[in-house]
PDB file of C-alpha atoms in Angstrom:
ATOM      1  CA  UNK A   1       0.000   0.000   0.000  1.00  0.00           C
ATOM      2  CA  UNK A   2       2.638   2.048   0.851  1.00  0.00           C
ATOM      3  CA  UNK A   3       4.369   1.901  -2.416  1.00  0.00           C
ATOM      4  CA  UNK A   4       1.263   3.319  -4.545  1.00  0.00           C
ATOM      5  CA  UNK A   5       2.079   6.833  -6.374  1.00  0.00           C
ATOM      6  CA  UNK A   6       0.001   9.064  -4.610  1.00  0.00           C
ATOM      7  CA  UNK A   7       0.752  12.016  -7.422  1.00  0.00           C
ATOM      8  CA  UNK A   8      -1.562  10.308  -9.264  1.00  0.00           C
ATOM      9  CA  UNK A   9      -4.505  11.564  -7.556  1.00  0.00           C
ATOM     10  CA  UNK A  10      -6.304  14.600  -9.585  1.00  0.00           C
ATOM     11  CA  UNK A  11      -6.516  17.431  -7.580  1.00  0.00           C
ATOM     12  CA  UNK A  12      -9.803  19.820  -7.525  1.00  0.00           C
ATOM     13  CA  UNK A  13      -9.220  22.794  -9.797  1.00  0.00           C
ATOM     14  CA  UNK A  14     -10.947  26.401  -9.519  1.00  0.00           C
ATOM     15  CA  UNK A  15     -14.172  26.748 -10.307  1.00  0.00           C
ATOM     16  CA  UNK A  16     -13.369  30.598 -11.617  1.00  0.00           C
ATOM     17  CA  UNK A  17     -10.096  31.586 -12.550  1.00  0.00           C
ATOM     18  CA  UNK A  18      -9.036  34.944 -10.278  1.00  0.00           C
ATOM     19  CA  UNK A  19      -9.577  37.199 -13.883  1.00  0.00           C
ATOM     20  CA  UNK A  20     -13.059  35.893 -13.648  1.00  0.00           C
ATOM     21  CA  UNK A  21     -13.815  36.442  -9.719  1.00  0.00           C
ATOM     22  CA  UNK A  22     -12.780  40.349  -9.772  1.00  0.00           C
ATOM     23  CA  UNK A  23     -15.350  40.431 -13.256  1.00  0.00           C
ATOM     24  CA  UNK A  24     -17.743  38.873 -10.802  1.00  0.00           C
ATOM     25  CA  UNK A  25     -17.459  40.937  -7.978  1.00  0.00           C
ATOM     26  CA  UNK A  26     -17.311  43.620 -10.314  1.00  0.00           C
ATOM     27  CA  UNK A  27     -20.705  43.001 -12.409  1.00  0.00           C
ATOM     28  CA  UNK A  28     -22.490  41.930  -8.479  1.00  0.00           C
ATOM     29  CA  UNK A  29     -21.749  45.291  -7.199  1.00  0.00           C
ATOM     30  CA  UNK A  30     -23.352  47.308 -10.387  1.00  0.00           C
ATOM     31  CA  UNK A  31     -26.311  44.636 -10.857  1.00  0.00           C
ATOM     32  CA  UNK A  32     -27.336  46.011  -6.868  1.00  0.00           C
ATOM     33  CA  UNK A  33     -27.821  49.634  -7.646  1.00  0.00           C
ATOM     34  CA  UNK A  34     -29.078  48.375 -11.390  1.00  0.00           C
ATOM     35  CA  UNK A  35     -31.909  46.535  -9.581  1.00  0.00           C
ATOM     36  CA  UNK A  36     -32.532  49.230  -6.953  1.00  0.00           C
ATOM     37  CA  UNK A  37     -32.899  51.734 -10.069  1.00  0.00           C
ATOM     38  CA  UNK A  38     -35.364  49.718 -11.918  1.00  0.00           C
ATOM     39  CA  UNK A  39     -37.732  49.172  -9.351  1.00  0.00           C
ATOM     40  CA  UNK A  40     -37.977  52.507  -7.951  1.00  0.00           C
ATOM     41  CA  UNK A  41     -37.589  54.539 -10.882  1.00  0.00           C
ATOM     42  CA  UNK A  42     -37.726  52.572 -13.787  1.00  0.00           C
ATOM     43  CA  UNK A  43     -40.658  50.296 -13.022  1.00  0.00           C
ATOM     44  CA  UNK A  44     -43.038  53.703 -11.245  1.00  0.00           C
ATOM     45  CA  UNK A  45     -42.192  55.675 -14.571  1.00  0.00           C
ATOM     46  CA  UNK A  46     -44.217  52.846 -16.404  1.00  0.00           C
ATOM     47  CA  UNK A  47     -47.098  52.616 -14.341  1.00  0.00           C
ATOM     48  CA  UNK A  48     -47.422  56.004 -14.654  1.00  0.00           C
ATOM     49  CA  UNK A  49     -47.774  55.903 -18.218  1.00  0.00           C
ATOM     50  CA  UNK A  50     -50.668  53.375 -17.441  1.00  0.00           C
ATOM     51  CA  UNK A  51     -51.903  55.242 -14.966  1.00  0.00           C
ATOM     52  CA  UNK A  52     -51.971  57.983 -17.544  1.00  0.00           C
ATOM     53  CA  UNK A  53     -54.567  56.093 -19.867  1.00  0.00           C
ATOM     54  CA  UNK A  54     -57.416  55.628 -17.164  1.00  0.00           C
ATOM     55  CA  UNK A  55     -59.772  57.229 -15.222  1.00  0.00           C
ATOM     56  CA  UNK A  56     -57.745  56.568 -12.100  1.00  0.00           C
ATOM     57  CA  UNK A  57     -59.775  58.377  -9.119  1.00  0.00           C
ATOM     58  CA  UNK A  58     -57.824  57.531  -5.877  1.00  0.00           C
ATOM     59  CA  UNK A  59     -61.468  56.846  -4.343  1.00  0.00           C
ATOM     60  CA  UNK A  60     -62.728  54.430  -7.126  1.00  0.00           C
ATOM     61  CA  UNK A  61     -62.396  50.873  -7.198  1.00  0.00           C
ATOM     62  CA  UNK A  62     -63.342  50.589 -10.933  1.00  0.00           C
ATOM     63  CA  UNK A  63     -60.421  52.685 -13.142  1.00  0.00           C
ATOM     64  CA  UNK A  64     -61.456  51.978 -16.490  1.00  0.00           C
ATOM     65  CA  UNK A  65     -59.153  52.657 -19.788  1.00  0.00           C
ATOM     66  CA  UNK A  66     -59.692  55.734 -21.553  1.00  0.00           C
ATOM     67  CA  UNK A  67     -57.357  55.813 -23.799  1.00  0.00           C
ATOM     68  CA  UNK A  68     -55.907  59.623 -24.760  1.00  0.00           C
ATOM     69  CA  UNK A  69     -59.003  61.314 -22.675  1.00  0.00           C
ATOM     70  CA  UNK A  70     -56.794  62.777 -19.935  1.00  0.00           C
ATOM     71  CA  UNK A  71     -54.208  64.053 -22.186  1.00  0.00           C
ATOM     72  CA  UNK A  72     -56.923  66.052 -24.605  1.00  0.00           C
ATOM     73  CA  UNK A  73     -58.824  66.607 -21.525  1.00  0.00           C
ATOM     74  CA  UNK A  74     -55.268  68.435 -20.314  1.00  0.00           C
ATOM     75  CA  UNK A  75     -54.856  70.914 -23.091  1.00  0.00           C
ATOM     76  CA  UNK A  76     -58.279  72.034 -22.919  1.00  0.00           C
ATOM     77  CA  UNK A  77     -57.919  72.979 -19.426  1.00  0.00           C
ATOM     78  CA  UNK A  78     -56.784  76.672 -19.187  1.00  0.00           C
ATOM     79  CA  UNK A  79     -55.164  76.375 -15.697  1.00  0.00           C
ATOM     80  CA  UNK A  80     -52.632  73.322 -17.480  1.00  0.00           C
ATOM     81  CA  UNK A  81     -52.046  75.785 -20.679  1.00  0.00           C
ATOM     82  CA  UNK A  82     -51.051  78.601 -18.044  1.00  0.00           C
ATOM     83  CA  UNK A  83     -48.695  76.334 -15.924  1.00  0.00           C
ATOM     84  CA  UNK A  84     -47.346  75.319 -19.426  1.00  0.00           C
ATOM     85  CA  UNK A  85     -46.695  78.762 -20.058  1.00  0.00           C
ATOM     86  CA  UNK A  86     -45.150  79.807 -16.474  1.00  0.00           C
ATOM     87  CA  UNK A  87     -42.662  76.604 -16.777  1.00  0.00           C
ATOM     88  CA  UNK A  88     -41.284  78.265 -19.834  1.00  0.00           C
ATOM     89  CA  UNK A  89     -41.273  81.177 -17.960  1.00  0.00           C
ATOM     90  CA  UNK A  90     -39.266  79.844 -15.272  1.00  0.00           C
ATOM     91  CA  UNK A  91     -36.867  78.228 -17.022  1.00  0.00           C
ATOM     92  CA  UNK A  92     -36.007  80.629 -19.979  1.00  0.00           C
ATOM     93  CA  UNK A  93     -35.364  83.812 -17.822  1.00  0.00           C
ATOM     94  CA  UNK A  94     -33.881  81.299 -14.155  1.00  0.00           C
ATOM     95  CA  UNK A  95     -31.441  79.752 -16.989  1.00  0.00           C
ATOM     96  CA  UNK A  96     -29.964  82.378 -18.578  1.00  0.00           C
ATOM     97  CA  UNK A  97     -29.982  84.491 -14.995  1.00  0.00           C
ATOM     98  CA  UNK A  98     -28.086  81.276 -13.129  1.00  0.00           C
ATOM     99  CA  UNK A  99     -25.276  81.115 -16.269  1.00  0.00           C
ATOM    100  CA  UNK A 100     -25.048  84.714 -16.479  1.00  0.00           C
ATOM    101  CA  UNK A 101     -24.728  85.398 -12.692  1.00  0.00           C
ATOM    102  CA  UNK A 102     -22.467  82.141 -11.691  1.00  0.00           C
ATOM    103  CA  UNK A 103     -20.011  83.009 -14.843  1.00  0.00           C
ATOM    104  CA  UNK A 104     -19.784  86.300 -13.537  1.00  0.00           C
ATOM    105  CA  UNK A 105     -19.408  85.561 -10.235  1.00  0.00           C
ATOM    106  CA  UNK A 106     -16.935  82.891 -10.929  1.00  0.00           C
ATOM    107  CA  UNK A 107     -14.655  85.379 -13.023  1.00  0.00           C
ATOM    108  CA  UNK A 108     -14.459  88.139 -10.135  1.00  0.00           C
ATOM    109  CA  UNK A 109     -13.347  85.354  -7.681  1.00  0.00           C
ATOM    110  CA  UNK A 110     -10.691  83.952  -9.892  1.00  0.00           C
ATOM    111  CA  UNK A 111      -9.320  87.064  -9.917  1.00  0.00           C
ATOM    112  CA  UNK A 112      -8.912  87.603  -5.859  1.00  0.00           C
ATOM    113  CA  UNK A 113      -6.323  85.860  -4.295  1.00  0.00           C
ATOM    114  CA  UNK A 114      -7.006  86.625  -0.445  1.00  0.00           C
ATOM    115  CA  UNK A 115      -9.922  85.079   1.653  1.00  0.00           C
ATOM    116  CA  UNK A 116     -11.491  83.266  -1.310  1.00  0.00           C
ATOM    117  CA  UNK A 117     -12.147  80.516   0.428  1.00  0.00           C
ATOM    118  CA  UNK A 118     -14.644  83.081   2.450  1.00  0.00           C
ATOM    119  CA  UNK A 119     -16.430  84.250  -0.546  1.00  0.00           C
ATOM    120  CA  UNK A 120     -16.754  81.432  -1.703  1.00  0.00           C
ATOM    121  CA  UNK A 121     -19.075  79.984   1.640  1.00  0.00           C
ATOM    122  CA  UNK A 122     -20.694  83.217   1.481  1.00  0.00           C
ATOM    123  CA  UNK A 123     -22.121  82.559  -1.942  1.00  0.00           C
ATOM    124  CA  UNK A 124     -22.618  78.635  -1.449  1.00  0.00           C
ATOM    125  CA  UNK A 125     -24.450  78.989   2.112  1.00  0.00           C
ATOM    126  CA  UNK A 126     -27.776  79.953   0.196  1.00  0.00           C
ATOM    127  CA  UNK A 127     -27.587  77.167  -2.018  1.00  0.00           C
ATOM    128  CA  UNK A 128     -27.403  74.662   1.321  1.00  0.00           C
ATOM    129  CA  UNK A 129     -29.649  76.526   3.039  1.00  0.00           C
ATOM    130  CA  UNK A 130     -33.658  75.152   3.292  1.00  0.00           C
ATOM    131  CA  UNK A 131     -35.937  76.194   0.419  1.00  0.00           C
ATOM    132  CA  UNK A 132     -38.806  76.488   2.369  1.00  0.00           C
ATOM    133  CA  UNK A 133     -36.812  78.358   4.524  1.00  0.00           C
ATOM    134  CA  UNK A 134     -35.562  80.870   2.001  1.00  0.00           C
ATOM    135  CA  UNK A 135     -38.777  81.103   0.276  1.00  0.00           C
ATOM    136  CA  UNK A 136     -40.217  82.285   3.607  1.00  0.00           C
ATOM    137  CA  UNK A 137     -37.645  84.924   3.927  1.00  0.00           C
ATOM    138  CA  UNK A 138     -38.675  86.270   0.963  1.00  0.00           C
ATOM    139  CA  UNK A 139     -42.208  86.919   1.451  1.00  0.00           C
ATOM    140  CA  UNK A 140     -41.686  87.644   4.696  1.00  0.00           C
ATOM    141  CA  UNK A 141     -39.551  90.715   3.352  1.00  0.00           C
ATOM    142  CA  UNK A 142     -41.715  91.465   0.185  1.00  0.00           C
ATOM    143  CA  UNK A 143     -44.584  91.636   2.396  1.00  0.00           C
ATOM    144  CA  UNK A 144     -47.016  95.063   1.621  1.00  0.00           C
ATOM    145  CA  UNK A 145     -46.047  96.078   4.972  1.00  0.00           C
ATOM    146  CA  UNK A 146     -42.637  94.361   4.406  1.00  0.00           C
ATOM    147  CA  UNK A 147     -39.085  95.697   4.763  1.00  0.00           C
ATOM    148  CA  UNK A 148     -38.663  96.544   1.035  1.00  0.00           C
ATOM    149  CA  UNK A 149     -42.128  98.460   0.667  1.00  0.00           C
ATOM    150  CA  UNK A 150     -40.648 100.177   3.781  1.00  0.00           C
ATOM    151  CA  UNK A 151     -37.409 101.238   2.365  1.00  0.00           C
ATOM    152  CA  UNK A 152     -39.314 102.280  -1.120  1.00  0.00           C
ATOM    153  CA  UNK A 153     -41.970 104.632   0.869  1.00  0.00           C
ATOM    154  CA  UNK A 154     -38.873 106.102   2.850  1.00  0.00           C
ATOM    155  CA  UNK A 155     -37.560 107.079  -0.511  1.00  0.00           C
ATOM    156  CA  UNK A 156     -40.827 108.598  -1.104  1.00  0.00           C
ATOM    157  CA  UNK A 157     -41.676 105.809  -3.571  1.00  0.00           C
ATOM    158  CA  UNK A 158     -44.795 104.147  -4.239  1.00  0.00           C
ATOM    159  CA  UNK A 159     -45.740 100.716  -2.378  1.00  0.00           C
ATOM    160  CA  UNK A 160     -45.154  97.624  -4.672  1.00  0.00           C
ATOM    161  CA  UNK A 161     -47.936  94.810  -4.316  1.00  0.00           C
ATOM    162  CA  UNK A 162     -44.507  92.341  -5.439  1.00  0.00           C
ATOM    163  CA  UNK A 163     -46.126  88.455  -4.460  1.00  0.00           C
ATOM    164  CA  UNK A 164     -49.417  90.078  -4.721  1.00  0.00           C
ATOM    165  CA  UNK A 165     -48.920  91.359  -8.438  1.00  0.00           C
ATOM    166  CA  UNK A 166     -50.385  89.180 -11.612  1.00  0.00           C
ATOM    167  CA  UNK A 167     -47.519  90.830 -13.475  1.00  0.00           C
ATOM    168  CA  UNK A 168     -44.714  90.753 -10.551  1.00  0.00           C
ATOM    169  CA  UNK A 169     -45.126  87.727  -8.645  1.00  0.00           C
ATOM    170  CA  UNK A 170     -43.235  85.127 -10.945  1.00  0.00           C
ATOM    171  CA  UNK A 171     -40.423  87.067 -11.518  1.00  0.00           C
ATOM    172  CA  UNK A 172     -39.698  87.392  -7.981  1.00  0.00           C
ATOM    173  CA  UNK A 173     -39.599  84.115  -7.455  1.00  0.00           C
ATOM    174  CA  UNK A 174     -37.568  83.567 -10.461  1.00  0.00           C
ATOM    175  CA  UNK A 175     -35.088  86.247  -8.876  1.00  0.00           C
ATOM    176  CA  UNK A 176     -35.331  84.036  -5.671  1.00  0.00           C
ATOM    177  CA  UNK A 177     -34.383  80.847  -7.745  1.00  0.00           C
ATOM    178  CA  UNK A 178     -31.497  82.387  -9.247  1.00  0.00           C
ATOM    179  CA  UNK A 179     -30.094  83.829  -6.001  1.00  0.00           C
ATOM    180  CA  UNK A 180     -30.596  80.675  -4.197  1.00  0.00           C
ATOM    181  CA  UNK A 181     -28.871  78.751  -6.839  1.00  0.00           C
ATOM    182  CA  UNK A 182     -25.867  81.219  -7.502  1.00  0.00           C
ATOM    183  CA  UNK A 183     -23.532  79.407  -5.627  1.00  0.00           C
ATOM    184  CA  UNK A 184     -23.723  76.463  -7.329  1.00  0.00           C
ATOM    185  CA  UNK A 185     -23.474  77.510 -10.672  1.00  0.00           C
ATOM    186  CA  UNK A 186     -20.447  79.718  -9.180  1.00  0.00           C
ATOM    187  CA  UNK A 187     -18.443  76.474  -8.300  1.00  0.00           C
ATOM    188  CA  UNK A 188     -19.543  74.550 -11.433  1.00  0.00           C
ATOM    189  CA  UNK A 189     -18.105  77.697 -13.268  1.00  0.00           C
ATOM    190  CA  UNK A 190     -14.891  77.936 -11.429  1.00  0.00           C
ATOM    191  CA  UNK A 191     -13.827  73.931 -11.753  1.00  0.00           C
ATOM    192  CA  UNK A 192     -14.114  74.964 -15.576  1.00  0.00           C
ATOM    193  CA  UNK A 193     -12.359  78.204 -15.433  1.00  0.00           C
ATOM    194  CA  UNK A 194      -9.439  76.347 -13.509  1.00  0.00           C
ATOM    195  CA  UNK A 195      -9.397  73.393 -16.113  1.00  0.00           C
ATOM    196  CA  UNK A 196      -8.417  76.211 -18.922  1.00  0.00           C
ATOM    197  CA  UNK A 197      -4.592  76.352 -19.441  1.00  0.00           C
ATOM    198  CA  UNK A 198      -3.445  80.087 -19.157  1.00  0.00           C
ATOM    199  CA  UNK A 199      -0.636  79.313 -21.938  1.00  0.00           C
ATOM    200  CA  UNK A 200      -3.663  80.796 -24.094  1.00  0.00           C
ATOM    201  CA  UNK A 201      -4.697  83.753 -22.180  1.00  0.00           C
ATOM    202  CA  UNK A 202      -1.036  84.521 -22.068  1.00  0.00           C
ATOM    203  CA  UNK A 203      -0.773  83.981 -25.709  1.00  0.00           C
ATOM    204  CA  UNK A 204      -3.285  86.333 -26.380  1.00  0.00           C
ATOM    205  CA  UNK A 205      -1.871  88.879 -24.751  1.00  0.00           C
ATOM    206  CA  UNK A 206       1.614  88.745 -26.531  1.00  0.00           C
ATOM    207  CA  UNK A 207      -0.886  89.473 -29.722  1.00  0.00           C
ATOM    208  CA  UNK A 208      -2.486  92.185 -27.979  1.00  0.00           C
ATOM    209  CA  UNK A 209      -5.751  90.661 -26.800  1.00  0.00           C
ATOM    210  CA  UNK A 210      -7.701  92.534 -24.624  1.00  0.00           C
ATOM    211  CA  UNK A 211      -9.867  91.080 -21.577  1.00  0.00           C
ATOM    212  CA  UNK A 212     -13.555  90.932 -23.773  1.00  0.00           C
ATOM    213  CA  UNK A 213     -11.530  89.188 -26.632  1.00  0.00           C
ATOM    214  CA  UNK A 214      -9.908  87.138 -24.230  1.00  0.00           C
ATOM    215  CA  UNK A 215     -13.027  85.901 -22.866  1.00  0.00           C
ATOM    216  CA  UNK A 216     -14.899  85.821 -26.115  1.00  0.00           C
ATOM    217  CA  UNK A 217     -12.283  83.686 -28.062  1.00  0.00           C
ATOM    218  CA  UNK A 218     -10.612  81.625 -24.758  1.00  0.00           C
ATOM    219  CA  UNK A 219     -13.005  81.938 -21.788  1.00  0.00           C
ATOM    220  CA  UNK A 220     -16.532  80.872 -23.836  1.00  0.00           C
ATOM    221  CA  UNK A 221     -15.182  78.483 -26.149  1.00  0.00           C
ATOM    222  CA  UNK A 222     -13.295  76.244 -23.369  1.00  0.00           C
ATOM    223  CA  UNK A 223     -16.155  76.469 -21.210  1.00  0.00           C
ATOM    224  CA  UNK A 224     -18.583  74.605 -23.374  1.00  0.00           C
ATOM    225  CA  UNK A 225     -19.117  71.250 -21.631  1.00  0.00           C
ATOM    226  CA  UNK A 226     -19.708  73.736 -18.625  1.00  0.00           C
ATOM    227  CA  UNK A 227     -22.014  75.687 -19.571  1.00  0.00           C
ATOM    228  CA  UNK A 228     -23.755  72.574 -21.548  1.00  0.00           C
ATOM    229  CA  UNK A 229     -23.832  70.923 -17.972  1.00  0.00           C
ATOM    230  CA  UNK A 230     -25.238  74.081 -15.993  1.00  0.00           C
ATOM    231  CA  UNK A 231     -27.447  74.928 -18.763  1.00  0.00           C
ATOM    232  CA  UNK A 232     -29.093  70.862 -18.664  1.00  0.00           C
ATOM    233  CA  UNK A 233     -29.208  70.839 -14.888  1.00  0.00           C
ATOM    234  CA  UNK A 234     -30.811  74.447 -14.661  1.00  0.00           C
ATOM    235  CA  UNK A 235     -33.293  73.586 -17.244  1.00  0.00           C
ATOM    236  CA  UNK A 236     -34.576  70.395 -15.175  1.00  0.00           C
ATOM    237  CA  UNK A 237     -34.395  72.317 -11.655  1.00  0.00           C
ATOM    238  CA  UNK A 238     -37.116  75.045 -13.317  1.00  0.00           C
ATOM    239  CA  UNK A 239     -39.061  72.381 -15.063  1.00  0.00           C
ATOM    240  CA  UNK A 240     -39.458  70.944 -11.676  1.00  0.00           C
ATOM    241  CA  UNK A 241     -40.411  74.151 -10.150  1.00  0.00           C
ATOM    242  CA  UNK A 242     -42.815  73.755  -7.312  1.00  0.00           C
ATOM    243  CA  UNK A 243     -41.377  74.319  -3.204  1.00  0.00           C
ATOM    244  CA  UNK A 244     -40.594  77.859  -4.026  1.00  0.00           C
ATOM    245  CA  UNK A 245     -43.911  78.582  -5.742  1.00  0.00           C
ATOM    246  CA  UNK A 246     -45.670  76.517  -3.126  1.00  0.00           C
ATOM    247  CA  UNK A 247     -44.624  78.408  -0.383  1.00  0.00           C
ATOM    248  CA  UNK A 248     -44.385  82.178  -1.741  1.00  0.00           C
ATOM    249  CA  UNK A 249     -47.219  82.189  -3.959  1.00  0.00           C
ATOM    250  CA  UNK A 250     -49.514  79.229  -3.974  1.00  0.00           C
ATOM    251  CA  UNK A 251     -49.696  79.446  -7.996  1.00  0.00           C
ATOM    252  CA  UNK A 252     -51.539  82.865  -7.276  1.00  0.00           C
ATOM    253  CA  UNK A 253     -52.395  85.328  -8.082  1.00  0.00           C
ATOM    254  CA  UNK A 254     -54.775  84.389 -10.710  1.00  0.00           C
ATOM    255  CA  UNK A 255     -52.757  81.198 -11.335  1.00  0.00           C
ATOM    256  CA  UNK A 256     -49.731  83.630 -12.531  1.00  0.00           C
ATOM    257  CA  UNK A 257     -46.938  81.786 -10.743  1.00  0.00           C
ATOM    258  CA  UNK A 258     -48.597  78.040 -11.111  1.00  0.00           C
ATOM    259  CA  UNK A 259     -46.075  75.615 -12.771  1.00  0.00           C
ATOM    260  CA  UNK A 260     -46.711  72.612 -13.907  1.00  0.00           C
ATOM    261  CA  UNK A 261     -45.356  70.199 -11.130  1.00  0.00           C
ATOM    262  CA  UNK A 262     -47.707  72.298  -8.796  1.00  0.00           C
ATOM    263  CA  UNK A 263     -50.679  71.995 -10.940  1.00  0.00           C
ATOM    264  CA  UNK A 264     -49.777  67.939 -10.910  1.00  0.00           C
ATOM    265  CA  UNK A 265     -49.636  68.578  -7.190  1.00  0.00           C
ATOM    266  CA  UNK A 266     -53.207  69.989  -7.139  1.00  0.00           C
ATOM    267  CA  UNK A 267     -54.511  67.109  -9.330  1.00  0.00           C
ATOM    268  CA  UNK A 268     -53.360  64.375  -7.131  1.00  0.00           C
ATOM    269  CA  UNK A 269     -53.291  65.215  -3.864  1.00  0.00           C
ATOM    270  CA  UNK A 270     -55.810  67.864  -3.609  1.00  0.00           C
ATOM    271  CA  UNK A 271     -58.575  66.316  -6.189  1.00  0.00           C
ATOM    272  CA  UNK A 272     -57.594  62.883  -6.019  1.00  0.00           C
ATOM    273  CA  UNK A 273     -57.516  62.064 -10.055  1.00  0.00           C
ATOM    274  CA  UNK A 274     -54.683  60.587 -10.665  1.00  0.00           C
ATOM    275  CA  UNK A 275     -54.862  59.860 -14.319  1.00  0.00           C
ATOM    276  CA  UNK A 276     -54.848  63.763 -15.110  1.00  0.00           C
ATOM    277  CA  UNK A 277     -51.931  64.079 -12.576  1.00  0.00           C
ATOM    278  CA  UNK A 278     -49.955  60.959 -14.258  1.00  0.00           C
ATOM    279  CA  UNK A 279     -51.062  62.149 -17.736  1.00  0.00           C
ATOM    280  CA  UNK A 280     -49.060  65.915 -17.013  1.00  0.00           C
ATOM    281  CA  UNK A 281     -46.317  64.204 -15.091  1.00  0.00           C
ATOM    282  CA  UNK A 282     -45.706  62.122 -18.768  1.00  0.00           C
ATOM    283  CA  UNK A 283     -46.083  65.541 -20.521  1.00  0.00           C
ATOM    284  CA  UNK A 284     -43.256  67.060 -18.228  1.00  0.00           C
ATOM    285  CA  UNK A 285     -41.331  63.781 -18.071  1.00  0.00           C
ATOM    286  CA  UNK A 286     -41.817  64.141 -22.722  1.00  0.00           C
ATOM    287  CA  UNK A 287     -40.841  68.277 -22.179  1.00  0.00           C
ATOM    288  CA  UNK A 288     -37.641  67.867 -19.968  1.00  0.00           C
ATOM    289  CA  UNK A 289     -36.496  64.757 -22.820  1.00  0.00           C
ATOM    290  CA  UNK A 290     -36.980  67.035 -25.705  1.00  0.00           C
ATOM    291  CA  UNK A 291     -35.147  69.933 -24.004  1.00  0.00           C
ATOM    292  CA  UNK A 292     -32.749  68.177 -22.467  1.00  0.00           C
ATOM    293  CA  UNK A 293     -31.407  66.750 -25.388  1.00  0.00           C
ATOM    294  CA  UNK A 294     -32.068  69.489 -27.556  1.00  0.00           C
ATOM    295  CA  UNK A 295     -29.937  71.685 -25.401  1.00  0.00           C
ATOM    296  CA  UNK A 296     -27.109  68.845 -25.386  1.00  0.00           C
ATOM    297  CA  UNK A 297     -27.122  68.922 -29.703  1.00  0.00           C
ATOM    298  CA  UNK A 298     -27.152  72.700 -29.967  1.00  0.00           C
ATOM    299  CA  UNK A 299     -24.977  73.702 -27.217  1.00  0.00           C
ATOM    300  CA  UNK A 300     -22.260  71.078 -27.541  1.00  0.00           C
ATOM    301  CA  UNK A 301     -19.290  71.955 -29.672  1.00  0.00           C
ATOM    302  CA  UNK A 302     -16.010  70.018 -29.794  1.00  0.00           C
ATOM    303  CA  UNK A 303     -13.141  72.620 -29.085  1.00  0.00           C
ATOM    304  CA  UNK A 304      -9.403  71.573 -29.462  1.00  0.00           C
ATOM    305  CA  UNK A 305      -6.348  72.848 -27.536  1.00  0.00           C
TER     306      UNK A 305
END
């Protein structure tokens, strides 16, 4: 017995080579958060386009199909056509105000060199800071016995009606938006204005460039997947307009400051029919898809160094 070749024995090979364990591990960690995605967002997004074809009342047991009923049934309702209209609103005049203000912003702190670090919390504290809170604040101040109507009538000027005002109201809180935002569009602006070499600038000014050509030919053109990136995010942040509106204005006066995502609120949770709600929330979901990628095809432009 003793004599047998023991050598001869197979031994018991992997099962995975180590190559194949790390792809493994590697394809088990992103299938988690793949999963988690798909049933909370993926999945819910579907049913709502169900949702969106029936007569879904909350209180109702029956919800029959009804094909594109809520959807014409939308676009005859006023109300809907004005929140359309306010959306636009918000995000046309809150876009361009967060680029224009952030770039600027950014630009006058690159050019500091003591206690940016300081200005920099000063401007970014807003955009941590509660909206609810904020938006409070505001009307608080805007009041018609407020602190602004206060200063005006000091200067002998005439009381503004401001939150009150048809014509006023969603421009204030656009102005609200923007400052609230500021600092983030600030840093945003000044990661891209620190990824631009300054060979160029200095270029430029061995050919006699001035600061606006500077920033017309060096500044802009570098900053493009920057301002591509603000521009997407702002334009989804103002679609989804509704805390700020909400608490300043309630979609008053004479539904002049009502966006869409509040007018979804009001559908749901207020009148209980869900199918209208889930019928605008696939409008929006359809408006912030078109716009997003329109924005990503006209603003994008491939720049070399």
């Amino acid at each position: 017995m003793s004599g047998k070749n023991h050598s001869a024995v197979p031994k018991k090979t992997a099962r995975f080579t180590l190559k194949q364990q790390k792809y493994i591990f590697v394809y088990t960690c992103l299938l988690i958060p793949l999963l988690f995605f798909i049933s909370i967002r993926f999945l819910p997004t579907l049913y709502t386009f169900n949702i969106g074809f029936r007569e879904w009342d909350i209180l109702s047991e029956d919800k029959p199909f009804v094909g594109m009923y809520n959807y014409v049934a939308l676009f005859k309702d006023e109300v809907f056509r004005k929140s359309l209209i306010n959306t636009f609103i918000y995000v046309v005049f809150g876009v361009v105000g967060q680029l224009m203000c952030g770039l600027g912003v950014a630009l006058l702190l690159q050019r500091i060199n003591k206690f940016v670090g300081v200005f920099r919390a000063i401007y970014f504290i807003p955009y941590v800071t509660s909206i609810v809170a904020v938006s409070w604040v505001f009307k608080w101040i805007l009041m018609n016995n407020g602190i602004v109507n206060d200063i005006l009538m000091k200067f002998g000027l005439e009381a503004q009606l401001f939150l009150k005002s048809p014509d006023q109201a969603i421009y204030i809180i656009i102005l609200t938006m923007i400052w609230q935002g500021l600092g983030f569009q600030m840093i945003i602006f000044l990661a891209g204005l620190e990824n631009i070499p300054k060979i160029f600038y200095e270029a430029a000014e061995i050919d006699g460039a001035d600061g606006w050509k500077k920033f017309i030919h060096i500044t802009l053109p570098l900053l493009n997947p920057t301002i591509v990136f603000s521009a997407v995010i702002g334009s989804i942040s103002f679609l989804q307009t509704f805390t700020q509106v909400q608490n300043m204005t309630q979609g008053g006066p004479l539904h002049s400051t009502i966006s869409v995502v509040l007018y979804i609120y009001e559908l749901a949770f207020q009148h209980f029919d869900m199918g209208l709600a889930s019928a605008a929330t696939v409008i929006l979901f359809l408006i912030i898809l078109v716009i997003t990628i329109i924005q990503m095809k006209v603003l994008t432009k491939k720049f070399e160094y």
